[in-house]
């Protein structure tokens, strides 16, 4: 019986102490917005997968480019066909870290300002990107949001001269994810 | 779990240690968060529908497997000029023009309808097109649509003294459109077609004209593609004196418009008029220059 106890204990210890400190979402929301005097371009993706390791502060995102929804179907087609080339580059990813991890206490509920930095890969082009945002810690979930601006030229997304007036050279990106323990 | 442990009393410490080690292993190896993310995204992958097989709902004269999106109105204006072979006096056909304007609308993702009016024989037309199968990358290899049309020639009867029926000026078309996007630049399509004439054109002409169309597009760059379309009429099932319809053209995309420039030996722009009533010989200069402008309007904004 002693043996049973030891082995069960050993197993319990191994599970608890090495449980993943990882939080996840499968339906995070990322939207973007481009504003010009002629036309606003806006799209939303509600199928963003993201993982957050609260011990290491690591934060990763995967976004299916085809899952961005536009108000205008033709815009969506052009976005996929001509600009993001989603057949060639189906996914956009982010692989980064919370830079000020020490300022966030994941054990205490509250709102924390965070700084994030890492590799943002869009259209197959990797670019180091930083962003500020907030993280709301509550007992059963984490809610993270951020707003930042990217330059299309950083990711080799070409805008032909013909439509240059309709498409802004920079795009504002909004991220909103509610994470649950994985 | 504990039941299993009880039963294997003797070897328990060993199992405990093994479990301990294996859980250690799981945490210390392959822990790259990015790898975990890849696994998660693979798990939830949905069918990847192939989109934009063609730029618009028409290949050149006839239908492509594409539909207008749900809630979108496509206003199309098409012109076909006279034969190039008419020479300089007719400015190589530009002095004459035949026009069709049409309104197409997407009822659902798969179902569209449209109406049009052509100057050629003062013809009204309406059609419906439904996408039966959608090509999926790594799955369904083809897209299949069914299209049915009705055409009414409102031109006055040329034999008014005879008893005439309105239905004598009505025509029907039924098509199966089988398309595949082979690569980003190459898409091909097959179109078995039946055209029905309520009143046969001549005493020896059939009421049902059978043909098989073939066509495709080759993208030259992101915004321009080269298209070709040919309808082969099955011998013995065609109207005498007619030729097969051949068309070559470019699709040029500029924001909300698509311009289709083409050369064809056909005059009409509805199935009945270009598939079964073409008379020009393409290779003897009976070529018309033509163009279509398509402009889409979002009528119903989708909810996301």
XYZ file of C-alpha atoms in Angstrom:
486
model
C 0.000 0.000 0.000
C 2.912 2.245 0.683
C 4.028 1.712 -2.866
C 0.645 2.798 -4.191
C 0.764 5.958 -2.199
C 4.253 6.819 -3.347
C 3.498 6.299 -6.998
C 0.204 8.191 -6.902
C 1.886 11.010 -5.054
C 4.740 11.061 -7.495
C 2.288 11.249 -10.398
C 0.270 13.989 -8.744
C 3.401 16.034 -8.127
C 4.582 15.617 -11.682
C 1.225 16.739 -13.067
C 0.739 19.718 -10.790
C 4.204 21.161 -10.858
C 4.586 20.812 -14.590
C 1.081 21.844 -15.586
C 1.202 24.158 -18.524
C 1.072 27.818 -17.592
C -0.392 28.304 -21.032
C -3.569 30.159 -21.876
C -5.308 29.848 -25.204
C -8.019 31.235 -27.454
C -9.374 29.910 -30.722
C -11.747 32.750 -31.437
C -9.679 35.821 -30.858
C -10.626 38.869 -32.858
C -8.326 40.869 -35.087
C -9.613 43.680 -37.242
C -7.873 46.232 -39.381
C -8.743 49.625 -40.664
C -7.361 51.706 -43.502
C -8.693 55.198 -43.956
C -8.420 57.452 -46.981
C -10.593 60.364 -48.099
C -12.093 58.160 -50.826
C -12.725 54.869 -49.130
C -12.366 53.136 -45.796
C -11.257 49.555 -45.789
C -12.201 47.451 -42.835
C -12.181 43.736 -42.129
C -12.575 41.443 -39.167
C -11.288 37.995 -38.359
C -12.994 36.156 -35.487
C -11.059 32.917 -35.787
C -7.691 33.917 -34.416
C -5.749 31.296 -32.478
C -3.370 32.571 -29.845
C -1.363 31.089 -26.981
C 0.051 32.941 -24.006
C 2.620 31.446 -21.628
C 2.249 33.478 -18.440
C 5.488 32.185 -16.922
C 7.779 33.042 -19.776
C 5.616 35.858 -21.106
C 5.650 34.316 -24.552
C 2.805 35.248 -26.853
C 2.016 33.730 -30.254
C -0.750 34.304 -32.808
C -1.853 32.511 -35.964
C -4.322 34.138 -38.317
C -5.846 32.593 -41.435
C -5.764 35.381 -43.964
C -8.789 33.944 -45.805
C -10.918 34.343 -42.662
C -10.966 38.133 -42.790
C -14.494 39.291 -43.581
C -15.159 42.496 -45.469
C -18.390 44.353 -46.112
C -17.666 44.291 -49.826
C -17.166 40.859 -51.371
C -14.999 42.216 -54.152
C -12.693 43.873 -51.633
C -12.337 40.548 -49.868
C -11.447 38.876 -53.146
C -8.879 41.508 -54.026
C -7.427 41.393 -50.516
C -6.825 37.657 -50.895
C -5.933 37.582 -54.582
C -3.929 40.720 -55.156
C -2.600 42.068 -51.903
C -2.094 39.355 -49.270
C -1.864 36.501 -51.807
C -3.488 34.157 -49.333
C -3.038 31.018 -51.419
C 0.720 31.546 -51.357
C 0.833 32.878 -47.796
C -2.225 31.425 -46.040
C -1.230 32.393 -42.516
C -0.089 35.523 -40.754
C 1.741 34.890 -37.483
C 3.181 36.704 -34.523
C 5.861 35.223 -32.296
C 6.785 37.505 -29.439
C 6.979 38.291 -25.760
C 5.505 40.530 -23.124
C 8.460 42.849 -22.631
C 7.403 44.140 -19.210
C 6.310 40.796 -17.788
C 7.468 41.719 -14.268
C 4.771 44.412 -14.100
C 1.968 41.900 -14.623
C 0.826 39.797 -11.702
C -1.234 36.990 -13.150
C -2.307 35.955 -9.637
C -4.024 39.248 -8.867
C -7.097 40.356 -10.775
C -6.770 43.730 -12.402
C -5.867 45.652 -15.515
C -2.236 45.837 -16.551
C -0.582 47.869 -19.268
C 1.699 45.669 -21.355
C 4.340 46.128 -23.992
C 4.752 43.400 -26.546
C 7.503 42.866 -29.085
C 8.231 40.147 -31.574
C 8.270 38.909 -35.144
C 5.153 39.723 -37.139
C 4.935 37.730 -40.362
C 2.417 38.964 -42.908
C 2.496 38.187 -46.642
C 5.486 35.938 -45.927
C 7.581 38.886 -44.753
C 8.861 38.911 -41.178
C 9.196 42.230 -39.406
C 9.978 43.077 -35.780
C 6.951 44.836 -34.350
C 6.205 46.363 -30.975
C 2.821 47.253 -29.593
C 1.252 48.443 -26.375
C -1.909 47.032 -24.960
C -3.755 46.010 -21.854
C -4.314 42.710 -20.172
C -7.219 42.196 -17.803
C -6.576 39.406 -15.323
C -9.591 37.730 -13.758
C -9.797 34.424 -11.867
C -10.794 32.268 -14.820
C -9.623 34.165 -17.892
C -7.287 36.741 -19.374
C -8.474 39.444 -21.720
C -5.833 41.063 -23.867
C -6.253 43.908 -26.296
C -3.942 46.026 -28.347
C -3.965 48.586 -31.113
C -0.991 49.274 -33.342
C -0.099 50.472 -36.805
C 1.822 48.631 -39.484
C 3.271 49.844 -42.750
C 2.201 47.850 -45.798
C 5.602 48.379 -47.386
C 7.223 46.610 -44.393
C 5.521 43.448 -45.568
C 6.016 43.986 -49.294
C 2.306 44.506 -49.921
C 2.264 46.502 -53.130
C -0.347 49.104 -53.901
C -0.600 49.834 -57.627
C -0.600 53.498 -58.612
C -4.141 53.192 -59.967
C -5.655 52.550 -56.526
C -3.045 54.376 -54.445
C -5.567 57.025 -53.438
C -7.986 54.459 -52.093
C -5.630 52.463 -49.925
C -3.714 53.946 -47.040
C -0.018 53.136 -46.747
C -0.451 52.313 -43.079
C -3.076 50.120 -41.514
C -4.362 50.202 -37.970
C -4.700 46.799 -36.359
C -6.917 45.963 -33.411
C -6.468 42.798 -31.405
C -8.892 41.478 -28.824
C -8.484 38.029 -27.287
C -10.069 36.305 -24.323
C -7.838 33.493 -23.122
C -8.781 30.504 -21.025
C -6.329 28.053 -19.432
C -5.299 25.440 -21.957
C -6.841 5.846 -12.918
C -6.643 4.720 -9.310
C -8.297 1.377 -10.137
C -5.585 0.653 -12.610
C -3.009 1.548 -10.002
C -4.554 -0.848 -7.453
C -4.529 -3.745 -9.834
C -0.953 -3.280 -10.839
C 0.176 -3.081 -7.259
C 3.541 -4.735 -7.796
C 4.816 -2.647 -10.595
C 3.424 0.560 -9.256
C 6.547 2.408 -8.310
C 7.892 1.740 -11.735
C 4.781 3.103 -13.406
C 4.807 6.125 -11.128
C 8.365 6.874 -12.059
C 7.611 6.354 -15.716
C 4.700 8.767 -15.545
C 6.847 11.247 -13.722
C 9.573 10.984 -16.319
C 7.159 11.159 -19.223
C 5.509 14.278 -17.880
C 8.945 15.818 -17.430
C 9.707 14.867 -20.987
C 6.533 16.506 -22.230
C 7.334 19.797 -20.576
C 11.005 20.015 -21.381
C 10.856 19.029 -25.038
C 8.901 20.431 -27.975
C 7.767 23.257 -25.793
C 8.153 25.913 -28.355
C 4.881 27.810 -28.102
C 4.899 28.264 -31.869
C 4.869 24.480 -32.399
C 1.923 24.198 -30.051
C 0.172 26.899 -32.028
C 0.774 25.056 -35.295
C -0.807 21.935 -33.818
C -3.802 23.923 -32.613
C -4.399 25.555 -35.974
C -4.094 22.219 -37.779
C -6.754 20.748 -35.500
C -9.331 23.335 -36.424
C -8.650 23.539 -40.128
C -11.841 23.864 -42.171
C -12.302 23.007 -45.859
C -10.260 25.458 -47.853
C -12.611 26.507 -50.672
C -10.891 27.609 -53.832
C -11.914 31.154 -54.706
C -11.618 33.372 -57.774
C -11.485 30.622 -60.390
C -12.453 33.349 -62.839
C -12.592 37.115 -62.401
C -16.262 37.498 -63.185
C -19.451 35.520 -63.717
C -18.860 35.402 -67.492
C -15.911 33.812 -69.204
C -16.418 36.023 -72.280
C -19.884 35.592 -73.795
C -21.029 32.711 -71.660
C -21.219 31.868 -68.001
C -18.279 30.933 -65.810
C -18.570 28.936 -62.594
C -18.301 32.179 -60.630
C -21.285 33.736 -58.884
C -21.786 37.255 -57.651
C -21.533 37.302 -53.880
C -24.640 37.277 -51.728
C -26.305 40.660 -51.594
C -24.229 42.069 -54.432
C -25.643 43.597 -57.619
C -23.527 43.372 -60.746
C -24.398 45.888 -63.462
C -22.972 44.778 -66.781
C -22.866 46.690 -70.041
C -21.645 44.802 -73.079
C -20.987 45.977 -76.616
C -20.196 44.010 -79.733
C -19.232 45.945 -82.847
C -19.481 44.974 -86.511
C -17.151 42.624 -88.368
C -13.555 43.730 -88.874
C -13.945 42.315 -92.365
C -16.455 45.090 -93.179
C -13.432 47.245 -93.888
C -12.499 50.868 -93.556
C -15.882 52.214 -94.756
C -17.487 50.833 -91.569
C -14.389 51.772 -89.574
C -13.723 48.051 -89.194
C -17.046 47.436 -87.550
C -17.026 50.307 -85.063
C -19.857 52.066 -86.920
C -22.255 49.401 -85.740
C -22.756 48.345 -82.216
C -24.941 45.812 -80.527
C -25.506 46.260 -76.838
C -26.749 44.293 -73.862
C -27.254 45.651 -70.402
C -27.865 43.380 -67.518
C -28.401 43.247 -63.806
C -27.196 40.213 -61.891
C -27.801 39.632 -58.221
C -26.522 37.141 -55.660
C -29.403 35.682 -53.643
C -27.176 33.389 -51.599
C -23.544 32.382 -51.656
C -24.414 29.716 -54.240
C -27.406 31.080 -56.085
C -27.595 34.044 -58.435
C -30.159 35.408 -60.875
C -29.990 37.970 -63.625
C -31.961 39.816 -66.268
C -30.869 41.592 -69.402
C -31.993 43.350 -72.521
C -30.127 43.207 -75.814
C -30.527 45.490 -78.802
C -29.922 42.405 -80.949
C -33.453 41.315 -81.949
C -34.804 43.416 -79.058
C -34.239 40.455 -76.821
C -35.061 40.105 -73.137
C -33.369 37.424 -71.120
C -33.326 36.050 -67.627
C -31.271 33.345 -66.017
C -30.548 31.546 -62.795
C -27.292 29.878 -61.829
C -26.617 27.597 -58.889
C -23.285 26.322 -57.634
C -23.693 22.611 -56.965
C -20.117 21.746 -55.986
C -17.212 23.898 -54.874
C -13.581 23.065 -55.455
C -11.671 22.497 -52.201
C -7.889 22.434 -52.082
C -6.914 18.928 -51.094
C -10.527 17.768 -51.604
C -13.216 18.213 -54.239
C -11.273 18.720 -57.487
C -13.875 20.701 -59.452
C -16.526 23.358 -59.185
C -19.840 22.511 -60.836
C -22.635 24.979 -61.512
C -25.931 24.628 -63.309
C -27.309 27.539 -65.304
C -30.708 27.877 -66.938
C -31.868 30.759 -69.079
C -34.952 31.968 -70.855
C -34.840 34.364 -73.791
C -37.611 36.286 -75.466
C -37.137 37.916 -78.838
C -39.455 40.927 -78.802
C -38.725 41.832 -82.409
C -42.029 41.860 -84.325
C -42.938 38.769 -86.303
C -41.793 39.005 -89.893
C -44.885 37.127 -91.031
C -47.720 39.120 -89.397
C -50.374 37.685 -91.709
C -49.767 34.195 -90.337
C -51.170 33.082 -86.970
C -48.319 33.693 -84.544
C -47.807 32.643 -80.967
C -45.887 34.577 -78.382
C -44.163 31.388 -77.301
C -42.700 31.060 -80.795
C -40.255 33.777 -79.858
C -39.113 32.090 -76.676
C -35.927 30.130 -76.231
C -34.454 28.203 -73.348
C -30.944 27.228 -72.390
C -29.570 24.735 -69.896
C -25.905 24.424 -69.085
C -23.660 22.496 -66.807
C -20.480 24.389 -65.975
C -17.576 22.263 -64.829
C -14.534 24.276 -63.841
C -11.240 23.784 -62.120
C -8.609 26.218 -60.954
C -5.421 24.333 -61.737
C -3.099 26.974 -60.383
C -3.159 30.629 -59.421
C -2.863 31.508 -63.108
C -4.656 28.705 -64.960
C -8.369 27.835 -64.779
C -10.273 25.699 -67.282
C -13.947 25.001 -67.825
C -16.228 22.649 -69.766
C -19.815 23.581 -70.617
C -22.233 20.951 -72.009
C -25.167 22.981 -73.295
C -28.685 22.516 -74.576
C -30.578 25.308 -76.331
C -34.268 24.746 -77.003
C -36.241 26.526 -79.703
C -40.009 26.496 -79.327
C -40.196 27.268 -83.030
C -37.406 25.793 -85.114
C -35.587 28.312 -87.289
C -36.043 26.430 -90.571
C -37.985 23.406 -91.708
C -34.911 21.188 -91.428
C -33.514 22.749 -88.292
C -33.758 21.077 -84.895
C -35.669 22.374 -81.893
C -32.846 21.278 -79.630
C -29.316 22.425 -80.296
C -26.607 20.528 -78.454
C -23.124 21.875 -77.947
C -20.118 21.526 -75.703
C -18.169 24.563 -74.713
C -14.610 24.715 -73.491
C -12.732 27.673 -72.166
C -10.226 28.956 -69.743
C -8.193 31.789 -68.450
C -4.528 32.424 -67.981
C -3.568 35.186 -65.603
C -0.917 37.428 -67.102
C -0.453 39.335 -63.871
C -2.493 40.012 -60.761
C -5.002 42.194 -62.561
C -5.052 41.021 -66.163
C -6.003 37.640 -67.548
C -6.233 36.203 -71.059
C -9.470 34.289 -71.664
C -10.643 31.951 -74.406
C -14.037 30.391 -75.023
C -15.235 28.026 -77.743
C -18.564 26.292 -78.227
C -18.544 23.201 -80.414
C -21.985 22.436 -81.829
C -22.673 18.738 -82.163
C -23.051 18.010 -85.912
C -26.612 17.098 -86.817
C -27.944 19.089 -83.870
C -27.206 22.566 -85.109
C -29.012 25.160 -87.172
C -27.897 25.140 -90.813
C -25.577 27.920 -91.873
C -24.269 28.597 -88.388
C -20.687 28.404 -87.193
C -19.168 27.625 -83.833
C -18.664 30.553 -81.499
C -15.097 31.482 -80.674
C -14.017 34.322 -78.429
C -10.706 35.558 -77.107
C -10.360 38.329 -74.601
C -8.718 40.048 -71.713
C -10.153 40.633 -68.258
C -8.783 43.798 -66.728
C -9.556 44.526 -63.129
C -9.476 48.010 -61.651
C -10.873 48.290 -58.154
C -14.647 47.958 -58.341
C -14.745 47.422 -62.123
C -13.824 44.589 -64.387
C -13.300 45.414 -68.060
C -13.560 42.567 -70.495
C -12.146 43.300 -73.935
C -12.693 40.663 -76.543
C -12.803 39.596 -80.148
C -15.458 37.122 -81.244
C -17.310 35.938 -84.328
C -20.644 36.096 -82.461
C -23.139 38.945 -82.423
C -25.529 38.164 -79.628
C -24.666 37.958 -75.977
C -27.192 35.435 -74.736
C -26.731 31.671 -74.983
C -29.254 31.213 -77.728
C -27.796 33.979 -79.855
C -24.078 33.316 -79.564
C -23.960 29.533 -79.167
C -26.501 28.484 -81.755
C -26.840 31.491 -84.078
C -23.295 32.626 -84.794
C -22.685 33.015 -88.511
C -19.259 34.653 -88.742
C -16.162 32.755 -89.783
C -13.500 33.811 -87.289
C -10.593 32.865 -89.528
C -11.919 34.802 -92.522
C -11.964 38.078 -90.650
C -15.530 37.877 -89.384
C -14.338 39.150 -86.056
C -16.083 41.662 -83.877
C -14.383 43.754 -81.291
C -16.362 43.970 -78.085
C -16.170 44.868 -74.460
C -18.049 44.423 -71.221
C -17.911 46.643 -68.185
C -18.927 45.052 -64.933
C -19.501 47.180 -61.867
C -20.582 45.672 -58.570
C -22.641 47.331 -55.853
C -23.064 45.929 -52.374
C -26.806 46.067 -51.710
C -26.978 44.024 -48.535
C -23.954 44.327 -46.255
C -23.123 40.957 -44.729
C -23.186 40.586 -40.966
C -19.900 39.365 -39.561
